[in-house]
Amino acid sequence: FLLTLGLFGAALFYGDSVITPAISVLSAVEGVEIATPKMAEFVVPITVAIILVLFGVQKHGTARVGTFFGPIMALWFIVIGLLGVASIVRHPQVLFALSPHYAVLFFIHNHTDAFLALGAIVLVLTGAEALYADMGHFGKKPIRNAWFVLVLPALLLNYFGQGALLIRDPSAVTNPFYLMVP
């Protein structure tokens, strides 16, 4: 029993500390392929380099990592929010999606598909879990402030911007996040 429990704990540890960061960094770097397919062969080496730097810097403490990555993350959220705003300005009718009326109609007309779409909505929000994983380092108040002041508005603007892009160009459904960039 103890061996099984130990293996289960080790699996959880590896999943959270090794596999999840690798997949997160890899999926972020894969966007380079969309910008220029010639970079496809460099995706894995770039990912490995980023992870090595992250793990190398991490031994100096989370304060140093936060000092380095905090401004980068803030800039990231500001940029994706601004990209969303630029797209929303071109097609403001995307904001009609805020009306519960359209959500109800969507469920009335698309029974099973509407239920499956809820799964995608859950995936959109699960990234927020990462904020709470670091609560021990930063505390509730800074996490809450960062979420409501920067992260949530930027994500909402970007998601609505992607919707506006799809109104303008339905073929952008292949990758609206990257195709929204001019």
PDB file of C-alpha atoms in Angstrom:
ATOM      1  CA  PHE A   1       0.000   0.000   0.000  1.00  0.00           C
ATOM      2  CA  LEU A   2       2.781   2.454   0.908  1.00  0.00           C
ATOM      3  CA  LEU A   3       4.627   1.712  -2.328  1.00  0.00           C
ATOM      4  CA  THR A   4       1.466   2.408  -4.350  1.00  0.00           C
ATOM      5  CA  LEU A   5       0.847   5.601  -2.406  1.00  0.00           C
ATOM      6  CA  GLY A   6       4.460   6.683  -2.931  1.00  0.00           C
ATOM      7  CA  LEU A   7       4.282   5.992  -6.673  1.00  0.00           C
ATOM      8  CA  PHE A   8       1.019   7.916  -6.905  1.00  0.00           C
ATOM      9  CA  GLY A   9       2.571  10.892  -5.089  1.00  0.00           C
ATOM     10  CA  ALA A  10       5.646  10.767  -7.331  1.00  0.00           C
ATOM     11  CA  ALA A  11       3.409  10.711 -10.425  1.00  0.00           C
ATOM     12  CA  LEU A  12       1.553  13.790  -9.176  1.00  0.00           C
ATOM     13  CA  PHE A  13       4.848  15.527  -8.449  1.00  0.00           C
ATOM     14  CA  TYR A  14       6.309  14.773 -11.884  1.00  0.00           C
ATOM     15  CA  GLY A  15       3.074  15.786 -13.567  1.00  0.00           C
ATOM     16  CA  ASP A  16       3.018  19.153 -11.832  1.00  0.00           C
ATOM     17  CA  SER A  17       6.722  19.967 -11.792  1.00  0.00           C
ATOM     18  CA  VAL A  18       8.092  18.477 -15.010  1.00  0.00           C
ATOM     19  CA  ILE A  19       5.442  17.478 -17.540  1.00  0.00           C
ATOM     20  CA  THR A  20       3.107  20.478 -17.148  1.00  0.00           C
ATOM     21  CA  PRO A  21       5.840  23.133 -17.562  1.00  0.00           C
ATOM     22  CA  ALA A  22       7.269  21.280 -20.568  1.00  0.00           C
ATOM     23  CA  ILE A  23       3.883  21.092 -22.289  1.00  0.00           C
ATOM     24  CA  SER A  24       3.099  24.727 -21.445  1.00  0.00           C
ATOM     25  CA  VAL A  25       6.384  26.019 -22.853  1.00  0.00           C
ATOM     26  CA  LEU A  26       6.179  23.744 -25.900  1.00  0.00           C
ATOM     27  CA  SER A  27       2.655  24.883 -26.761  1.00  0.00           C
ATOM     28  CA  ALA A  28       3.702  28.527 -26.396  1.00  0.00           C
ATOM     29  CA  VAL A  29       6.763  28.113 -28.610  1.00  0.00           C
ATOM     30  CA  GLU A  30       4.799  26.184 -31.252  1.00  0.00           C
ATOM     31  CA  GLY A  31       3.148  29.483 -32.169  1.00  0.00           C
ATOM     32  CA  VAL A  32       6.422  30.420 -33.849  1.00  0.00           C
ATOM     33  CA  GLU A  33       5.552  27.893 -36.581  1.00  0.00           C
ATOM     34  CA  ILE A  34       2.478  29.919 -37.481  1.00  0.00           C
ATOM     35  CA  ALA A  35       4.505  33.101 -37.857  1.00  0.00           C
ATOM     36  CA  THR A  36       7.137  31.373 -39.957  1.00  0.00           C
ATOM     37  CA  PRO A  37       6.987  27.660 -40.852  1.00  0.00           C
ATOM     38  CA  LYS A  38      10.769  27.732 -41.416  1.00  0.00           C
ATOM     39  CA  MET A  39      11.181  27.832 -37.622  1.00  0.00           C
ATOM     40  CA  ALA A  40       9.409  24.480 -37.117  1.00  0.00           C
ATOM     41  CA  GLU A  41      12.672  22.577 -36.688  1.00  0.00           C
ATOM     42  CA  PHE A  42      13.750  24.936 -33.890  1.00  0.00           C
ATOM     43  CA  VAL A  43      10.612  24.582 -31.734  1.00  0.00           C
ATOM     44  CA  VAL A  44      11.917  21.714 -29.599  1.00  0.00           C
ATOM     45  CA  PRO A  45      15.453  23.139 -29.107  1.00  0.00           C
ATOM     46  CA  ILE A  46      14.003  26.554 -28.160  1.00  0.00           C
ATOM     47  CA  THR A  47      11.624  24.844 -25.728  1.00  0.00           C
ATOM     48  CA  VAL A  48      14.459  22.872 -24.132  1.00  0.00           C
ATOM     49  CA  ALA A  49      16.572  26.039 -23.815  1.00  0.00           C
ATOM     50  CA  ILE A  50      13.733  27.955 -22.137  1.00  0.00           C
ATOM     51  CA  ILE A  51      13.068  25.115 -19.699  1.00  0.00           C
ATOM     52  CA  LEU A  52      16.768  24.793 -18.842  1.00  0.00           C
ATOM     53  CA  VAL A  53      16.977  28.534 -18.156  1.00  0.00           C
ATOM     54  CA  LEU A  54      13.800  28.400 -16.049  1.00  0.00           C
ATOM     55  CA  PHE A  55      14.998  25.479 -13.947  1.00  0.00           C
ATOM     56  CA  GLY A  56      18.481  27.019 -13.681  1.00  0.00           C
ATOM     57  CA  VAL A  57      17.148  30.355 -12.419  1.00  0.00           C
ATOM     58  CA  GLN A  58      14.556  28.720 -10.179  1.00  0.00           C
ATOM     59  CA  LYS A  59      17.210  27.470  -7.753  1.00  0.00           C
ATOM     60  CA  HIS A  60      17.874  31.115  -6.810  1.00  0.00           C
ATOM     61  CA  GLY A  61      14.340  31.455  -5.459  1.00  0.00           C
ATOM     62  CA  THR A  62      10.948  32.464  -6.719  1.00  0.00           C
ATOM     63  CA  ALA A  63      11.593  36.144  -5.963  1.00  0.00           C
ATOM     64  CA  ARG A  64      14.303  36.276  -8.631  1.00  0.00           C
ATOM     65  CA  VAL A  65      12.129  34.376 -11.122  1.00  0.00           C
ATOM     66  CA  GLY A  66       9.242  36.734 -10.370  1.00  0.00           C
ATOM     67  CA  THR A  67      11.445  39.796 -10.807  1.00  0.00           C
ATOM     68  CA  PHE A  68      12.461  38.567 -14.245  1.00  0.00           C
ATOM     69  CA  PHE A  69       9.188  37.078 -15.485  1.00  0.00           C
ATOM     70  CA  GLY A  70       6.722  39.442 -13.783  1.00  0.00           C
ATOM     71  CA  PRO A  71       7.266  42.309 -16.244  1.00  0.00           C
ATOM     72  CA  ILE A  72       7.305  39.863 -19.172  1.00  0.00           C
ATOM     73  CA  MET A  73       3.963  38.392 -18.089  1.00  0.00           C
ATOM     74  CA  ALA A  74       2.467  41.863 -17.540  1.00  0.00           C
ATOM     75  CA  LEU A  75       3.585  42.902 -21.034  1.00  0.00           C
ATOM     76  CA  TRP A  76       2.140  39.660 -22.450  1.00  0.00           C
ATOM     77  CA  PHE A  77      -1.290  40.281 -20.951  1.00  0.00           C
ATOM     78  CA  ILE A  78      -1.269  43.935 -22.033  1.00  0.00           C
ATOM     79  CA  VAL A  79      -0.393  42.968 -25.618  1.00  0.00           C
ATOM     80  CA  ILE A  80      -3.020  40.221 -25.918  1.00  0.00           C
ATOM     81  CA  GLY A  81      -5.614  42.577 -24.433  1.00  0.00           C
ATOM     82  CA  LEU A  82      -4.713  45.293 -26.959  1.00  0.00           C
ATOM     83  CA  LEU A  83      -4.871  42.793 -29.829  1.00  0.00           C
ATOM     84  CA  GLY A  84      -8.369  41.901 -28.680  1.00  0.00           C
ATOM     85  CA  VAL A  85      -9.411  45.561 -28.486  1.00  0.00           C
ATOM     86  CA  ALA A  86      -8.139  46.202 -32.031  1.00  0.00           C
ATOM     87  CA  SER A  87     -10.232  43.318 -33.336  1.00  0.00           C
ATOM     88  CA  ILE A  88     -13.315  44.263 -31.277  1.00  0.00           C
ATOM     89  CA  VAL A  89     -13.208  47.836 -32.620  1.00  0.00           C
ATOM     90  CA  ARG A  90     -13.511  46.458 -36.165  1.00  0.00           C
ATOM     91  CA  HIS A  91     -16.470  44.189 -35.253  1.00  0.00           C
ATOM     92  CA  PRO A  92     -18.123  45.411 -32.033  1.00  0.00           C
ATOM     93  CA  GLN A  93     -21.170  43.196 -32.630  1.00  0.00           C
ATOM     94  CA  VAL A  94     -19.144  40.388 -31.023  1.00  0.00           C
ATOM     95  CA  LEU A  95     -20.074  41.981 -27.683  1.00  0.00           C
ATOM     96  CA  PHE A  96     -23.678  40.843 -28.222  1.00  0.00           C
ATOM     97  CA  ALA A  97     -22.347  37.518 -26.920  1.00  0.00           C
ATOM     98  CA  LEU A  98     -22.503  39.034 -23.423  1.00  0.00           C
ATOM     99  CA  SER A  99     -26.300  38.863 -23.571  1.00  0.00           C
ATOM    100  CA  PRO A 100     -27.700  35.744 -21.856  1.00  0.00           C
ATOM    101  CA  HIS A 101     -30.394  35.769 -24.548  1.00  0.00           C
ATOM    102  CA  TYR A 102     -27.896  34.449 -27.111  1.00  0.00           C
ATOM    103  CA  ALA A 103     -26.590  31.778 -24.743  1.00  0.00           C
ATOM    104  CA  VAL A 104     -30.123  30.480 -24.173  1.00  0.00           C
ATOM    105  CA  LEU A 105     -30.804  30.455 -27.925  1.00  0.00           C
ATOM    106  CA  PHE A 106     -27.535  28.596 -28.492  1.00  0.00           C
ATOM    107  CA  PHE A 107     -28.615  25.859 -26.077  1.00  0.00           C
ATOM    108  CA  ILE A 108     -32.109  25.670 -27.556  1.00  0.00           C
ATOM    109  CA  HIS A 109     -30.808  25.220 -31.093  1.00  0.00           C
ATOM    110  CA  ASN A 110     -27.668  23.134 -30.404  1.00  0.00           C
ATOM    111  CA  HIS A 111     -28.470  20.670 -27.624  1.00  0.00           C
ATOM    112  CA  THR A 112     -25.495  18.283 -27.601  1.00  0.00           C
ATOM    113  CA  ASP A 113     -23.078  20.647 -29.324  1.00  0.00           C
ATOM    114  CA  ALA A 114     -23.902  23.360 -26.787  1.00  0.00           C
ATOM    115  CA  PHE A 115     -23.123  20.966 -23.951  1.00  0.00           C
ATOM    116  CA  LEU A 116     -19.816  20.034 -25.611  1.00  0.00           C
ATOM    117  CA  ALA A 117     -19.010  23.737 -26.001  1.00  0.00           C
ATOM    118  CA  LEU A 118     -19.212  24.018 -22.214  1.00  0.00           C
ATOM    119  CA  GLY A 119     -16.176  21.716 -22.098  1.00  0.00           C
ATOM    120  CA  ALA A 120     -14.213  24.242 -24.155  1.00  0.00           C
ATOM    121  CA  ILE A 121     -15.320  27.008 -21.803  1.00  0.00           C
ATOM    122  CA  VAL A 122     -14.023  25.012 -18.846  1.00  0.00           C
ATOM    123  CA  LEU A 123     -10.671  24.603 -20.637  1.00  0.00           C
ATOM    124  CA  VAL A 124     -10.513  28.356 -21.216  1.00  0.00           C
ATOM    125  CA  LEU A 125     -10.807  28.967 -17.495  1.00  0.00           C
ATOM    126  CA  THR A 126      -8.581  26.169 -16.185  1.00  0.00           C
ATOM    127  CA  GLY A 127      -5.432  28.152 -16.937  1.00  0.00           C
ATOM    128  CA  ALA A 128      -6.433  30.353 -14.028  1.00  0.00           C
ATOM    129  CA  GLU A 129      -5.622  27.430 -11.725  1.00  0.00           C
ATOM    130  CA  ALA A 130      -1.948  28.183 -12.253  1.00  0.00           C
ATOM    131  CA  LEU A 131      -2.428  31.459 -10.402  1.00  0.00           C
ATOM    132  CA  TYR A 132      -3.626  29.655  -7.320  1.00  0.00           C
ATOM    133  CA  ALA A 133      -0.722  27.203  -7.407  1.00  0.00           C
ATOM    134  CA  ASP A 134       1.576  30.132  -6.570  1.00  0.00           C
ATOM    135  CA  MET A 135      -0.597  31.552  -3.806  1.00  0.00           C
ATOM    136  CA  GLY A 136       1.859  30.290  -1.205  1.00  0.00           C
ATOM    137  CA  HIS A 137       4.549  32.500  -2.727  1.00  0.00           C
ATOM    138  CA  PHE A 138       2.524  35.660  -3.189  1.00  0.00           C
ATOM    139  CA  GLY A 139      -0.587  35.478  -1.011  1.00  0.00           C
ATOM    140  CA  LYS A 140      -4.274  35.944  -1.765  1.00  0.00           C
ATOM    141  CA  LYS A 141      -4.365  39.704  -2.210  1.00  0.00           C
ATOM    142  CA  PRO A 142      -1.676  40.051  -4.928  1.00  0.00           C
ATOM    143  CA  ILE A 143      -3.102  37.057  -6.815  1.00  0.00           C
ATOM    144  CA  ARG A 144      -6.620  38.470  -6.601  1.00  0.00           C
ATOM    145  CA  ASN A 145      -5.463  41.938  -7.698  1.00  0.00           C
ATOM    146  CA  ALA A 146      -3.453  40.554 -10.620  1.00  0.00           C
ATOM    147  CA  TRP A 147      -6.427  38.456 -11.717  1.00  0.00           C
ATOM    148  CA  PHE A 148      -9.082  41.166 -11.619  1.00  0.00           C
ATOM    149  CA  VAL A 149      -6.932  44.118 -12.724  1.00  0.00           C
ATOM    150  CA  LEU A 150      -4.821  42.537 -15.465  1.00  0.00           C
ATOM    151  CA  VAL A 151      -5.343  38.868 -16.314  1.00  0.00           C
ATOM    152  CA  LEU A 152      -9.139  38.566 -16.521  1.00  0.00           C
ATOM    153  CA  PRO A 153      -9.674  41.791 -18.520  1.00  0.00           C
ATOM    154  CA  ALA A 154      -6.845  40.897 -20.926  1.00  0.00           C
ATOM    155  CA  LEU A 155      -8.153  37.369 -21.467  1.00  0.00           C
ATOM    156  CA  LEU A 156     -11.729  38.538 -21.986  1.00  0.00           C
ATOM    157  CA  LEU A 157     -10.651  41.212 -24.451  1.00  0.00           C
ATOM    158  CA  ASN A 158      -8.541  38.673 -26.316  1.00  0.00           C
ATOM    159  CA  TYR A 159     -11.307  36.042 -26.433  1.00  0.00           C
ATOM    160  CA  PHE A 160     -13.820  38.597 -27.687  1.00  0.00           C
ATOM    161  CA  GLY A 161     -11.204  39.806 -30.172  1.00  0.00           C
ATOM    162  CA  GLN A 162     -10.838  36.259 -31.471  1.00  0.00           C
ATOM    163  CA  GLY A 163     -14.616  36.099 -31.833  1.00  0.00           C
ATOM    164  CA  ALA A 164     -14.581  39.382 -33.757  1.00  0.00           C
ATOM    165  CA  LEU A 165     -11.880  37.980 -36.034  1.00  0.00           C
ATOM    166  CA  LEU A 166     -14.048  34.930 -36.721  1.00  0.00           C
ATOM    167  CA  ILE A 167     -16.976  37.191 -37.631  1.00  0.00           C
ATOM    168  CA  ARG A 168     -14.741  38.909 -40.182  1.00  0.00           C
ATOM    169  CA  ASP A 169     -12.928  35.781 -41.403  1.00  0.00           C
ATOM    170  CA  PRO A 170     -14.459  32.390 -40.501  1.00  0.00           C
ATOM    171  CA  SER A 171     -11.469  30.589 -42.049  1.00  0.00           C
ATOM    172  CA  ALA A 172      -9.352  31.944 -39.164  1.00  0.00           C
ATOM    173  CA  VAL A 173     -10.907  29.239 -36.985  1.00  0.00           C
ATOM    174  CA  THR A 174      -7.725  27.205 -37.509  1.00  0.00           C
ATOM    175  CA  ASN A 175      -5.832  29.443 -35.078  1.00  0.00           C
ATOM    176  CA  PRO A 176      -7.557  32.726 -34.236  1.00  0.00           C
ATOM    177  CA  PHE A 177      -5.142  33.627 -31.436  1.00  0.00           C
ATOM    178  CA  TYR A 178      -2.113  33.917 -33.705  1.00  0.00           C
ATOM    179  CA  LEU A 179      -4.046  35.018 -36.798  1.00  0.00           C
ATOM    180  CA  MET A 180      -5.324  38.058 -34.897  1.00  0.00           C
ATOM    181  CA  VAL A 181      -1.810  39.524 -34.918  1.00  0.00           C
ATOM    182  CA  PRO A 182      -1.384  41.984 -37.823  1.00  0.00           C
TER     183      PRO A 182
END
